Amino acid sequence: MKKLKPLATAIFVVMLLLANMVSIAAAAIADSEEQYEYPDDTDALTWDYWMTSYQRIYKYHDSKSNVVSRIPGDTIWMMSSHGGNCGGLCGVYLQLFSGDSLGAGDIPTNTIRLAYADACKTGVDTIWTDIWQGFRNKGTTTFIGFTRDVYPSETDPFTNYFGYYLTQLKDTVSMAAYKAGQNSGIKGDYKIYGDGSITI
Amino acid sequence: MRIKYILLSMMCLIALGSITFAIAGQGSFNQSSTRGIEIIDPSMAKPVISKEQAATIASKFSIPFDERTKVTLLKDNAKQMLVWEFTYLNGMNETSMTINADTGQVIGYFNFSRISTGSAISTDEAVLKAKSYLPQFDVDINTIDASRPSIKIVEMPNGNIHNIIWDQQKDGVIVYDNFVAMGIDAHTGNLVSIVKKLSDVSSVNTIPKITQDEAVSMAKSFLSSNYNLPDNSKLLRMNLEIRRPNDWATNRDTSLKGNFTLTWVVEFQDKTRSDDAIVRVWLDAVTGEVIGGETCK
């Protein structure tokens, strides 16, 4: 019996070691999967970094029903995702990670002060009803989006600077967007709908 | 004896638990990339150019060094640069300036009080005006290898701005994300803004060894095996550029890093997401190696 005790303890320690190794491997796999999701929530996290005192949710990975149901309670809204307009055959929409589309018709009545759609073409005004109109028509004070296809190497710095200027320097949306655009590859390729003179 | 073993087991558990968290934490969301701009404590960062030296530079542009001016040391992680930011609030008007905290160079200037409404000056006049402001920011556009300027109007609540951009290039090849961007009031021609980002690319060879056809074939092959790109995806366009690489090809990280490289940027329709999505692969135009890429948003 005396000989068995150290053996049992040794087995226990080895099992603990194995459990830890498994958890390390699981963490690594989870991370690699996270990094391969497109587009990631980097911009949303960046936005969060400067917007900690404001409402923020990583909407891209959320379900469409959750995103829509939360809009009436949002004051500052941001989503980093894919945007498109069916090659010109439909209004500009946002696409969630699930593949679901968020179009103008999905936007409920809201009291959002600033909506920032960080995706391709979200500032384009087509002949159809676009996402910016969905927000503005249902109560959003100010909407900002991009007027062409955009890439993370441009939008990451734009989002960084935009959030910084809005929160730290208390710039108006127009000033913050202009300065952020000049400091990134975006330059003037954004469009503000509604009141650009608001601060947050 | 039993207590010894229990203690030993607990210590092992704590140590390994710590290692697990450390490893897991390293791989999770790259927090540093989410903080592209950080406010830095000058006493910790110890920039080459002191706050007082930077203030002397800012004063030449009528930015006072007193309680009306907010002074912040920022770290721009994308540009790997420390900058002094001076923001002078004069009533409702804001003038701001950014100064490279390593070199003392003025790299950004904004003055929104100079925007006004009225009939617009022509784009040619705006370019001439812009050129006239460049010497005070130590830029001689005639000696820099730069593209012809692109010009567009940016609407602001109190008037419009001619946004004039010269892209840096070498031997006609664009240096991605390097430029001189200026804002000229569309009514008066006053300077509203200037941002300059120019890099030393003198060591970059501008003659590709990989042909366009080879680049397309390599990019397509890479995407079909690493991105599940369907064979019928359309080639949209391709450009020869000087770029810094990223790790998109290996882990989808889009942060720019490493040295400027002559690059074929090959762009395909990305049917894995939607018919109007785009995926780009960056190939070293000399070696053919995949050095990065990105997908449109």
Tab-separated table of C-alpha atoms in Angstrom:
chain	number	residue	atom	x	y	z
A	1	MET	CA	0.000	0.000	0.000
A	2	LYS	CA	2.860	2.321	0.902
A	3	LYS	CA	4.418	1.726	-2.527
A	4	LEU	CA	1.147	2.470	-4.274
A	5	LYS	CA	0.762	5.975	-2.819
A	6	PRO	CA	3.705	7.551	-4.666
A	7	LEU	CA	2.645	5.741	-7.836
A	8	ALA	CA	-0.918	7.080	-7.540
A	9	THR	CA	0.388	10.592	-6.946
A	10	ALA	CA	2.713	10.321	-9.928
A	11	ILE	CA	-0.207	9.197	-12.128
A	12	PHE	CA	-2.259	12.109	-10.805
A	13	VAL	CA	0.494	14.582	-11.682
A	14	VAL	CA	0.913	13.082	-15.171
A	15	MET	CA	-2.842	13.393	-15.723
A	16	LEU	CA	-2.688	17.017	-14.690
A	17	LEU	CA	0.160	17.526	-17.148
A	18	LEU	CA	-1.862	15.920	-19.932
A	19	ALA	CA	-4.918	18.003	-19.083
A	20	ASN	CA	-2.863	21.155	-19.331
A	21	MET	CA	-1.292	20.077	-22.610
A	22	VAL	CA	-4.746	19.446	-24.046
A	23	SER	CA	-5.946	22.874	-22.918
A	24	ILE	CA	-2.870	24.523	-24.498
A	25	ALA	CA	-3.537	22.720	-27.777
A	26	ALA	CA	-7.231	23.637	-27.626
A	27	ALA	CA	-6.372	27.300	-27.056
A	28	ALA	CA	-3.976	27.268	-30.010
A	29	ILE	CA	-6.560	25.646	-32.303
A	30	ALA	CA	-9.249	28.084	-31.191
A	31	ASP	CA	-6.923	30.991	-31.924
A	32	SER	CA	-5.926	29.752	-35.346
A	33	GLU	CA	-9.599	29.358	-36.237
A	34	GLU	CA	-10.327	32.847	-34.950
A	35	GLN	CA	-7.618	34.320	-37.125
A	36	TYR	CA	-8.924	32.619	-40.249
A	37	GLU	CA	-12.394	34.036	-39.936
A	38	TYR	CA	-12.959	36.857	-42.370
A	39	PRO	CA	-13.138	39.709	-41.778
A	40	ASP	CA	-12.128	39.585	-38.157
A	41	ASP	CA	-13.358	42.006	-35.560
A	42	THR	CA	-10.090	43.921	-35.406
A	43	ASP	CA	-11.729	47.155	-36.440
A	44	ALA	CA	-14.538	46.617	-33.993
A	45	LEU	CA	-11.996	45.998	-31.240
A	46	THR	CA	-10.113	49.114	-32.291
A	47	TRP	CA	-13.327	51.034	-32.161
A	48	ASP	CA	-13.971	49.559	-28.740
A	49	TYR	CA	-10.576	50.680	-27.536
A	50	TRP	CA	-11.523	54.316	-28.028
A	51	MET	CA	-15.235	53.873	-27.340
A	52	THR	CA	-15.179	52.139	-23.974
A	53	SER	CA	-17.627	54.592	-22.453
A	54	TYR	CA	-20.072	54.104	-25.302
A	55	GLN	CA	-22.269	51.239	-26.281
A	56	ARG	CA	-20.411	48.753	-28.368
A	57	ILE	CA	-21.006	45.225	-29.593
A	58	TYR	CA	-19.051	43.065	-32.011
A	59	LYS	CA	-21.943	42.858	-34.422
A	60	TYR	CA	-20.235	41.095	-37.302
A	61	HIS	CA	-20.166	37.748	-35.524
A	62	ASP	CA	-23.583	38.199	-33.947
A	63	SER	CA	-26.781	36.798	-35.445
A	64	LYS	CA	-28.844	39.048	-37.671
A	65	SER	CA	-31.815	38.871	-35.332
A	66	ASN	CA	-29.631	40.000	-32.406
A	67	VAL	CA	-28.099	42.859	-34.384
A	68	VAL	CA	-31.498	44.091	-35.508
A	69	SER	CA	-33.178	43.704	-32.129
A	70	ARG	CA	-30.449	45.756	-30.417
A	71	ILE	CA	-30.532	48.685	-32.844
A	72	PRO	CA	-33.356	50.550	-31.023
A	73	GLY	CA	-31.203	50.622	-27.875
A	74	ASP	CA	-27.948	51.666	-29.573
A	75	THR	CA	-26.600	55.208	-29.447
A	76	ILE	CA	-23.309	54.697	-31.254
A	77	TRP	CA	-23.399	51.912	-33.834
A	78	MET	CA	-20.474	50.365	-35.649
A	79	MET	CA	-20.101	47.262	-37.748
A	80	SER	CA	-17.009	46.022	-39.545
A	81	SER	CA	-18.047	43.617	-42.295
A	82	HIS	CA	-18.372	43.011	-46.008
A	83	GLY	CA	-20.553	45.429	-47.935
A	84	GLY	CA	-21.920	45.162	-51.452
A	85	ASN	CA	-24.667	46.092	-53.866
A	86	CYS	CA	-25.125	42.959	-56.040
A	87	GLY	CA	-22.961	44.488	-58.763
A	88	GLY	CA	-25.338	47.452	-59.002
A	89	LEU	CA	-28.536	45.396	-58.990
A	90	CYS	CA	-29.581	46.131	-55.403
A	91	GLY	CA	-29.155	48.725	-52.677
A	92	VAL	CA	-25.979	48.654	-50.568
A	93	TYR	CA	-26.178	46.058	-47.798
A	94	LEU	CA	-23.909	44.710	-45.072
A	95	GLN	CA	-23.051	41.033	-44.854
A	96	LEU	CA	-22.610	39.314	-41.506
A	97	PHE	CA	-20.218	36.444	-40.838
A	98	SER	CA	-23.159	34.028	-41.068
A	99	GLY	CA	-23.711	35.185	-44.647
A	100	ASP	CA	-26.951	36.950	-43.754
A	101	SER	CA	-27.462	40.376	-45.279
A	102	LEU	CA	-28.467	43.487	-43.405
A	103	GLY	CA	-30.240	45.809	-45.799
A	104	ALA	CA	-32.055	49.130	-45.492
A	105	GLY	CA	-35.371	47.382	-44.940
A	106	ASP	CA	-34.025	45.541	-41.895
A	107	ILE	CA	-33.250	48.676	-39.895
A	108	PRO	CA	-35.864	49.398	-37.214
A	109	THR	CA	-36.798	52.777	-35.762
A	110	ASN	CA	-33.872	53.987	-33.675
A	111	THR	CA	-32.246	56.875	-31.834
A	112	ILE	CA	-28.664	56.213	-32.974
A	113	ARG	CA	-26.536	59.365	-33.002
A	114	LEU	CA	-23.657	57.986	-35.065
A	115	ALA	CA	-23.676	54.862	-37.246
A	116	TYR	CA	-20.331	53.862	-38.787
A	117	ALA	CA	-20.511	51.086	-41.391
A	118	ASP	CA	-16.937	49.952	-41.929
A	119	ALA	CA	-17.383	48.017	-45.178
A	120	CYS	CA	-17.126	48.389	-48.949
A	121	LYS	CA	-19.398	50.934	-50.648
A	122	THR	CA	-21.446	51.726	-47.539
A	123	GLY	CA	-21.345	55.434	-48.340
A	124	VAL	CA	-22.411	54.952	-51.967
A	125	ASP	CA	-25.755	56.457	-52.940
A	126	THR	CA	-27.308	54.155	-55.553
A	127	ILE	CA	-30.663	54.322	-57.317
A	128	TRP	CA	-31.868	51.681	-54.836
A	129	THR	CA	-32.555	52.126	-51.134
A	130	ASP	CA	-29.157	51.815	-49.486
A	131	ILE	CA	-28.086	50.941	-45.969
A	132	TRP	CA	-27.396	54.610	-45.159
A	133	GLN	CA	-31.007	55.443	-46.002
A	134	GLY	CA	-32.223	52.575	-43.842
A	135	PHE	CA	-30.532	54.163	-40.838
A	136	ARG	CA	-31.297	57.783	-41.650
A	137	ASN	CA	-34.941	57.149	-42.516
A	138	LYS	CA	-35.483	55.382	-39.208
A	139	GLY	CA	-33.985	58.067	-36.968
A	140	THR	CA	-30.162	57.905	-37.073
A	141	THR	CA	-28.667	61.396	-36.758
A	142	THR	CA	-25.409	60.779	-38.637
A	143	PHE	CA	-24.260	57.910	-40.839
A	144	ILE	CA	-20.773	57.435	-42.246
A	145	GLY	CA	-19.601	54.902	-44.818
A	146	PHE	CA	-17.024	54.457	-47.587
A	147	THR	CA	-17.597	55.348	-51.231
A	148	ARG	CA	-15.604	52.495	-52.811
A	149	ASP	CA	-14.240	49.038	-52.110
A	150	VAL	CA	-11.960	49.282	-49.090
A	151	TYR	CA	-9.294	47.081	-47.510
A	152	PRO	CA	-8.198	46.527	-43.904
A	153	SER	CA	-4.803	48.164	-44.566
A	154	GLU	CA	-6.756	51.404	-45.111
A	155	THR	CA	-9.697	50.991	-42.773
A	156	ASP	CA	-7.694	49.835	-39.724
A	157	PRO	CA	-5.815	53.157	-39.509
A	158	PHE	CA	-8.970	55.090	-40.443
A	159	THR	CA	-10.923	53.474	-37.601
A	160	ASN	CA	-8.067	54.064	-35.184
A	161	TYR	CA	-7.758	57.735	-35.950
A	162	PHE	CA	-11.506	58.300	-36.270
A	163	GLY	CA	-12.163	56.839	-32.823
A	164	TYR	CA	-9.230	58.700	-31.321
A	165	TYR	CA	-10.248	62.101	-32.705
A	166	LEU	CA	-13.889	61.636	-31.722
A	167	THR	CA	-13.210	60.602	-28.161
A	168	GLN	CA	-9.929	62.218	-27.181
A	169	LEU	CA	-10.078	65.519	-29.063
A	170	LYS	CA	-13.880	65.732	-29.122
A	171	ASP	CA	-13.771	66.594	-32.814
A	172	THR	CA	-16.981	66.752	-34.796
A	173	VAL	CA	-17.728	63.714	-36.956
A	174	SER	CA	-16.794	65.717	-40.083
A	175	MET	CA	-13.455	66.842	-38.680
A	176	ALA	CA	-12.605	63.445	-37.219
A	177	ALA	CA	-13.427	61.675	-40.497
A	178	TYR	CA	-11.477	64.183	-42.583
A	179	LYS	CA	-8.396	63.927	-40.360
A	180	ALA	CA	-8.658	60.124	-40.177
A	181	GLY	CA	-9.013	59.956	-43.955
A	182	GLN	CA	-5.917	62.069	-44.532
A	183	ASN	CA	-3.914	59.909	-42.132
A	184	SER	CA	-4.922	56.668	-43.844
A	185	GLY	CA	-5.343	55.375	-47.378
A	186	ILE	CA	-9.010	56.380	-47.305
A	187	LYS	CA	-8.362	60.097	-47.955
A	188	GLY	CA	-11.700	61.614	-49.024
A	189	ASP	CA	-13.369	58.340	-50.007
A	190	TYR	CA	-16.055	58.425	-47.333
A	191	LYS	CA	-19.457	60.033	-47.174
A	192	ILE	CA	-21.342	61.466	-44.237
A	193	TYR	CA	-25.131	61.500	-44.351
A	194	GLY	CA	-26.985	63.673	-41.868
A	195	ASP	CA	-25.409	66.056	-39.383
A	196	GLY	CA	-21.603	65.958	-39.586
A	197	SER	CA	-21.223	68.673	-36.982
A	198	ILE	CA	-22.204	66.488	-34.021
A	199	THR	CA	-19.712	65.423	-31.380
A	200	ILE	CA	-20.032	62.343	-29.209
B	1	MET	CA	4.724	12.609	3.036
B	2	ARG	CA	1.195	12.934	1.620
B	3	ILE	CA	1.225	16.703	2.176
B	4	LYS	CA	4.486	16.923	0.225
B	5	TYR	CA	2.924	15.205	-2.781
B	6	ILE	CA	-0.209	17.320	-2.584
B	7	LEU	CA	1.865	20.497	-2.429
B	8	LEU	CA	4.006	19.324	-5.330
B	9	SER	CA	0.894	18.552	-7.396
B	10	MET	CA	-0.626	21.935	-6.624
B	11	MET	CA	2.575	23.742	-7.603
B	12	CYS	CA	2.701	21.822	-10.889
B	13	LEU	CA	-0.932	22.698	-11.531
B	14	ILE	CA	-0.414	26.413	-10.835
B	15	ALA	CA	2.751	26.583	-12.940
B	16	LEU	CA	1.193	24.782	-15.886
B	17	GLY	CA	-1.997	26.795	-15.577
B	18	SER	CA	0.055	29.966	-15.833
B	19	ILE	CA	1.857	28.638	-18.903
B	20	THR	CA	-1.504	27.747	-20.489
B	21	PHE	CA	-2.870	31.238	-19.966
B	22	ALA	CA	0.343	32.823	-21.199
B	23	ILE	CA	0.320	30.790	-24.416
B	24	ALA	CA	-3.416	31.196	-24.966
B	25	GLY	CA	-3.156	34.914	-24.294
B	26	GLN	CA	-0.414	35.356	-26.890
B	27	GLY	CA	-2.444	33.830	-29.637
B	28	SER	CA	-5.758	35.504	-28.940
B	29	PHE	CA	-6.851	38.739	-30.632
B	30	ASN	CA	-3.735	40.680	-31.390
B	31	GLN	CA	-4.389	43.519	-28.992
B	32	SER	CA	-1.390	45.535	-30.155
B	33	SER	CA	-2.856	45.707	-33.647
B	34	THR	CA	-6.137	46.934	-32.194
B	35	ARG	CA	-4.373	49.843	-30.611
B	36	GLY	CA	-3.003	51.430	-33.735
B	37	ILE	CA	-2.707	54.716	-31.913
B	38	GLU	CA	-1.782	54.834	-28.276
B	39	ILE	CA	-1.302	57.705	-25.885
B	40	ILE	CA	2.174	57.334	-24.418
B	41	ASP	CA	3.750	58.683	-21.242
B	42	PRO	CA	6.718	60.832	-22.418
B	43	SER	CA	8.721	60.042	-19.280
B	44	MET	CA	8.565	56.351	-20.191
B	45	ALA	CA	9.061	56.680	-23.961
B	46	LYS	CA	11.806	59.338	-23.794
B	47	PRO	CA	11.427	60.656	-27.357
B	48	VAL	CA	14.466	62.145	-29.113
B	49	ILE	CA	12.590	65.420	-29.594
B	50	SER	CA	11.425	66.801	-26.257
B	51	LYS	CA	8.022	68.388	-25.728
B	52	GLU	CA	9.695	71.810	-25.489
B	53	GLN	CA	11.628	71.302	-28.723
B	54	ALA	CA	8.434	70.186	-30.468
B	55	ALA	CA	6.625	73.224	-29.039
B	56	THR	CA	9.245	75.502	-30.588
B	57	ILE	CA	8.573	73.892	-33.975
B	58	ALA	CA	4.776	74.203	-33.516
B	59	SER	CA	5.078	77.869	-32.540
B	60	LYS	CA	6.365	78.638	-36.041
B	61	PHE	CA	2.875	77.732	-37.222
B	62	SER	CA	1.174	80.008	-34.657
B	63	ILE	CA	0.368	77.211	-32.226
B	64	PRO	CA	0.980	78.566	-28.724
B	65	PHE	CA	2.507	76.456	-25.970
B	66	ASP	CA	0.093	77.277	-23.153
B	67	GLU	CA	-3.113	76.015	-21.534
B	68	ARG	CA	-5.077	76.446	-24.774
B	69	THR	CA	-3.008	73.744	-26.435
B	70	LYS	CA	-3.349	70.071	-25.641
B	71	VAL	CA	-0.040	68.266	-26.112
B	72	THR	CA	0.000	64.478	-26.428
B	73	LEU	CA	2.677	61.959	-27.256
B	74	LEU	CA	1.200	59.307	-29.520
B	75	LYS	CA	2.514	56.014	-30.771
B	76	ASP	CA	1.314	55.156	-34.242
B	77	ASN	CA	1.844	51.402	-34.318
B	78	ALA	CA	1.082	51.100	-38.028
B	79	LYS	CA	3.781	53.603	-38.902
B	80	GLN	CA	6.023	52.482	-36.014
B	81	MET	CA	6.449	56.110	-35.086
B	82	LEU	CA	6.246	58.345	-32.028
B	83	VAL	CA	4.587	61.684	-32.728
B	84	TRP	CA	3.908	64.821	-30.763
B	85	GLU	CA	0.401	66.083	-31.340
B	86	PHE	CA	-0.425	69.727	-30.592
B	87	THR	CA	-4.096	70.681	-30.638
B	88	TYR	CA	-4.785	74.367	-30.203
B	89	LEU	CA	-8.360	75.361	-29.449
B	90	ASN	CA	-9.099	78.991	-30.197
B	91	GLY	CA	-12.777	79.375	-29.407
B	92	MET	CA	-14.538	76.940	-31.709
B	93	ASN	CA	-11.563	76.742	-34.071
B	94	GLU	CA	-9.074	73.930	-33.880
B	95	THR	CA	-5.556	73.903	-35.275
B	96	SER	CA	-3.525	70.764	-34.858
B	97	MET	CA	-0.057	69.644	-35.762
B	98	THR	CA	1.813	66.362	-35.570
B	99	ILE	CA	5.576	66.248	-35.329
B	100	ASN	CA	7.767	63.168	-35.681
B	101	ALA	CA	9.180	62.765	-32.166
B	102	ASP	CA	12.365	61.161	-33.510
B	103	THR	CA	13.236	63.628	-36.262
B	104	GLY	CA	11.336	66.838	-35.472
B	105	GLN	CA	9.750	66.803	-38.935
B	106	VAL	CA	6.240	68.234	-39.243
B	107	ILE	CA	4.159	65.382	-40.662
B	108	GLY	CA	0.641	66.723	-40.270
B	109	TYR	CA	-1.190	70.029	-40.002
B	110	PHE	CA	-4.922	70.805	-39.864
B	111	ASN	CA	-6.627	74.194	-39.602
B	112	PHE	CA	-10.393	74.014	-40.015
B	113	SER	CA	-10.954	77.710	-39.367
B	114	ARG	CA	-9.737	78.311	-42.909
B	115	ILE	CA	-12.742	76.714	-44.582
B	116	SER	CA	-15.319	79.060	-46.046
B	117	THR	CA	-18.227	78.999	-48.452
B	118	GLY	CA	-18.327	80.696	-51.822
B	119	SER	CA	-17.504	80.066	-55.446
B	120	ALA	CA	-14.858	77.426	-55.912
B	121	ILE	CA	-11.424	78.071	-57.337
B	122	SER	CA	-10.434	75.759	-60.172
B	123	THR	CA	-8.538	72.558	-59.492
B	124	ASP	CA	-5.509	73.948	-61.365
B	125	GLU	CA	-5.508	76.987	-59.096
B	126	ALA	CA	-5.871	74.719	-56.066
B	127	VAL	CA	-2.829	72.664	-57.119
B	128	LEU	CA	-0.762	75.822	-57.627
B	129	LYS	CA	-1.835	77.079	-54.208
B	130	ALA	CA	-0.988	73.720	-52.654
B	131	LYS	CA	2.485	73.765	-54.190
B	132	SER	CA	3.073	77.235	-52.782
B	133	TYR	CA	2.537	75.950	-49.220
B	134	LEU	CA	4.859	72.963	-49.522
B	135	PRO	CA	8.235	74.649	-48.818
B	136	GLN	CA	7.218	75.579	-45.260
B	137	PHE	CA	6.707	71.848	-44.636
B	138	ASP	CA	10.095	70.961	-46.140
B	139	VAL	CA	8.611	69.305	-49.201
B	140	ASP	CA	9.861	70.027	-52.712
B	141	ILE	CA	7.366	68.229	-54.902
B	142	ASN	CA	9.554	68.862	-57.947
B	143	THR	CA	12.413	66.791	-56.570
B	144	ILE	CA	10.288	63.980	-55.129
B	145	ASP	CA	9.394	61.124	-57.469
B	146	ALA	CA	5.632	61.537	-57.226
B	147	SER	CA	2.576	60.763	-59.301
B	148	ARG	CA	0.466	63.434	-60.957
B	149	PRO	CA	-1.832	64.760	-58.255
B	150	SER	CA	-5.285	63.239	-57.831
B	151	ILE	CA	-7.896	65.806	-56.842
B	152	LYS	CA	-11.350	65.472	-55.375
B	153	ILE	CA	-13.768	67.642	-53.453
B	154	VAL	CA	-14.469	66.807	-49.808
B	155	GLU	CA	-17.619	68.331	-48.363
B	156	MET	CA	-17.451	69.832	-44.874
B	157	PRO	CA	-20.304	71.504	-42.962
B	158	ASN	CA	-18.772	74.978	-43.420
B	159	GLY	CA	-17.508	74.633	-46.988
B	160	ASN	CA	-15.647	72.391	-49.398
B	161	ILE	CA	-12.035	71.303	-49.588
B	162	HIS	CA	-9.948	70.406	-52.651
B	163	ASN	CA	-8.186	67.245	-51.526
B	164	ILE	CA	-4.949	66.981	-53.519
B	165	ILE	CA	-2.801	63.869	-53.264
B	166	TRP	CA	0.619	63.092	-54.653
B	167	ASP	CA	1.499	59.405	-54.316
B	168	GLN	CA	5.157	58.619	-53.808
B	169	GLN	CA	6.636	56.459	-56.546
B	170	LYS	CA	9.963	55.151	-57.788
B	171	ASP	CA	10.617	54.882	-61.520
B	172	GLY	CA	6.872	55.214	-62.034
B	173	VAL	CA	5.996	52.432	-59.560
B	174	ILE	CA	3.646	53.581	-56.778
B	175	VAL	CA	4.853	53.227	-53.187
B	176	TYR	CA	1.713	52.026	-51.441
B	177	ASP	CA	0.438	54.196	-48.582
B	178	ASN	CA	3.128	56.854	-49.054
B	179	PHE	CA	1.978	60.256	-50.149
B	180	VAL	CA	1.678	63.982	-49.625
B	181	ALA	CA	-2.007	64.832	-49.084
B	182	MET	CA	-3.179	68.432	-48.928
B	183	GLY	CA	-6.499	70.120	-48.268
B	184	ILE	CA	-7.061	73.501	-49.903
B	185	ASP	CA	-10.138	75.580	-49.137
B	186	ALA	CA	-12.173	75.446	-52.337
B	187	HIS	CA	-13.206	79.097	-51.977
B	188	THR	CA	-10.127	81.001	-50.848
B	189	GLY	CA	-7.268	78.622	-51.614
B	190	ASN	CA	-6.196	78.681	-47.964
B	191	LEU	CA	-4.296	75.714	-46.627
B	192	VAL	CA	-6.583	73.508	-44.521
B	193	SER	CA	-4.390	70.442	-44.125
B	194	ILE	CA	-1.242	68.645	-45.067
B	195	VAL	CA	-0.152	65.114	-44.195
B	196	LYS	CA	3.091	63.732	-45.535
B	197	LYS	CA	4.223	60.169	-45.410
B	198	LEU	CA	7.323	59.510	-47.485
B	199	SER	CA	9.718	56.579	-47.163
B	200	ASP	CA	13.216	55.771	-48.328
B	201	VAL	CA	12.770	53.173	-51.068
B	202	SER	CA	16.088	53.818	-52.792
B	203	SER	CA	17.212	50.226	-52.301
B	204	VAL	CA	14.125	48.703	-53.936
B	205	ASN	CA	14.659	47.259	-57.401
B	206	THR	CA	11.860	48.308	-59.768
B	207	ILE	CA	12.389	45.724	-62.523
B	208	PRO	CA	10.234	42.605	-62.017
B	209	LYS	CA	11.618	39.171	-62.864
B	210	ILE	CA	8.197	37.551	-62.688
B	211	THR	CA	6.030	38.320	-65.720
B	212	GLN	CA	2.384	39.341	-65.433
B	213	ASP	CA	1.219	35.944	-66.735
B	214	GLU	CA	3.441	34.107	-64.265
B	215	ALA	CA	2.160	36.276	-61.424
B	216	VAL	CA	-1.468	35.574	-62.296
B	217	SER	CA	-0.811	31.850	-62.507
B	218	MET	CA	1.053	31.816	-59.166
B	219	ALA	CA	-1.631	33.880	-57.442
B	220	LYS	CA	-4.426	31.677	-58.754
B	221	SER	CA	-2.619	28.534	-57.715
B	222	PHE	CA	-2.054	29.935	-54.230
B	223	LEU	CA	-5.673	30.967	-53.819
B	224	SER	CA	-7.115	27.713	-55.058
B	225	SER	CA	-5.065	25.702	-52.568
B	226	ASN	CA	-5.128	28.140	-49.642
B	227	TYR	CA	-8.375	30.036	-50.022
B	228	ASN	CA	-10.723	27.617	-51.830
B	229	LEU	CA	-11.074	30.111	-54.651
B	230	PRO	CA	-13.218	28.577	-57.415
B	231	ASP	CA	-11.479	28.086	-60.770
B	232	ASN	CA	-13.967	30.320	-62.568
B	233	SER	CA	-13.133	33.371	-60.424
B	234	LYS	CA	-12.450	36.349	-62.647
B	235	LEU	CA	-9.121	38.148	-62.696
B	236	LEU	CA	-10.123	41.755	-62.022
B	237	ARG	CA	-6.826	43.593	-62.363
B	238	MET	CA	-3.178	43.629	-61.370
B	239	ASN	CA	-0.690	46.331	-60.456
B	240	LEU	CA	3.017	46.579	-59.880
B	241	GLU	CA	3.591	48.409	-56.582
B	242	ILE	CA	6.201	48.894	-53.900
B	243	ARG	CA	4.682	47.616	-50.671
B	244	ARG	CA	5.496	46.303	-47.247
B	245	PRO	CA	4.389	42.659	-46.760
B	246	ASN	CA	1.860	41.279	-44.311
B	247	ASP	CA	1.138	37.833	-42.843
B	248	TRP	CA	-2.233	37.371	-44.514
B	249	ALA	CA	-1.028	34.330	-46.438
B	250	THR	CA	-0.171	32.451	-43.250
B	251	ASN	CA	-2.532	33.738	-40.574
B	252	ARG	CA	-4.770	36.423	-42.189
B	253	ASP	CA	-3.041	39.194	-40.227
B	254	THR	CA	-3.192	42.363	-42.337
B	255	SER	CA	-0.720	44.511	-40.365
B	256	LEU	CA	2.014	45.791	-42.662
B	257	LYS	CA	5.512	44.783	-41.599
B	258	GLY	CA	8.985	44.195	-43.020
B	259	ASN	CA	10.801	45.919	-45.863
B	260	PHE	CA	9.453	47.622	-48.951
B	261	THR	CA	9.302	45.086	-51.782
B	262	LEU	CA	8.517	45.261	-55.479
B	263	THR	CA	5.137	43.530	-55.544
B	264	TRP	CA	2.608	42.222	-58.029
B	265	VAL	CA	-0.839	42.893	-56.571
B	266	VAL	CA	-3.177	40.413	-58.280
B	267	GLU	CA	-6.894	40.877	-57.741
B	268	PHE	CA	-9.632	38.266	-58.220
B	269	GLN	CA	-13.369	38.173	-57.815
B	270	ASP	CA	-13.949	36.473	-54.436
B	271	LYS	CA	-16.890	34.136	-54.975
B	272	THR	CA	-16.242	32.466	-51.631
B	273	ARG	CA	-18.030	35.468	-50.087
B	274	SER	CA	-20.137	37.124	-52.781
B	275	ASP	CA	-20.032	38.025	-56.461
B	276	ASP	CA	-18.880	41.568	-55.733
B	277	ALA	CA	-16.211	40.715	-53.152
B	278	ILE	CA	-12.506	40.935	-53.996
B	279	VAL	CA	-9.421	39.039	-52.849
B	280	ARG	CA	-5.869	40.227	-53.496
B	281	VAL	CA	-2.614	38.306	-53.397
B	282	TRP	CA	0.732	40.061	-53.159
B	283	LEU	CA	3.675	38.383	-54.870
B	284	ASP	CA	7.303	39.389	-54.632
B	285	ALA	CA	7.853	40.483	-58.242
B	286	VAL	CA	11.456	39.281	-58.184
B	287	THR	CA	11.209	35.916	-56.407
B	288	GLY	CA	7.538	35.041	-56.935
B	289	GLU	CA	7.053	34.382	-53.223
B	290	VAL	CA	3.614	35.158	-51.775
B	291	ILE	CA	4.308	38.002	-49.342
B	292	GLY	CA	0.791	38.955	-48.348
B	293	GLY	CA	-2.694	39.740	-49.417
B	294	GLU	CA	-6.051	40.978	-48.237
B	295	THR	CA	-9.737	40.805	-48.959
B	296	CYS	CA	-11.978	43.771	-49.542
B	297	LYS	CA	-14.405	44.505	-46.768
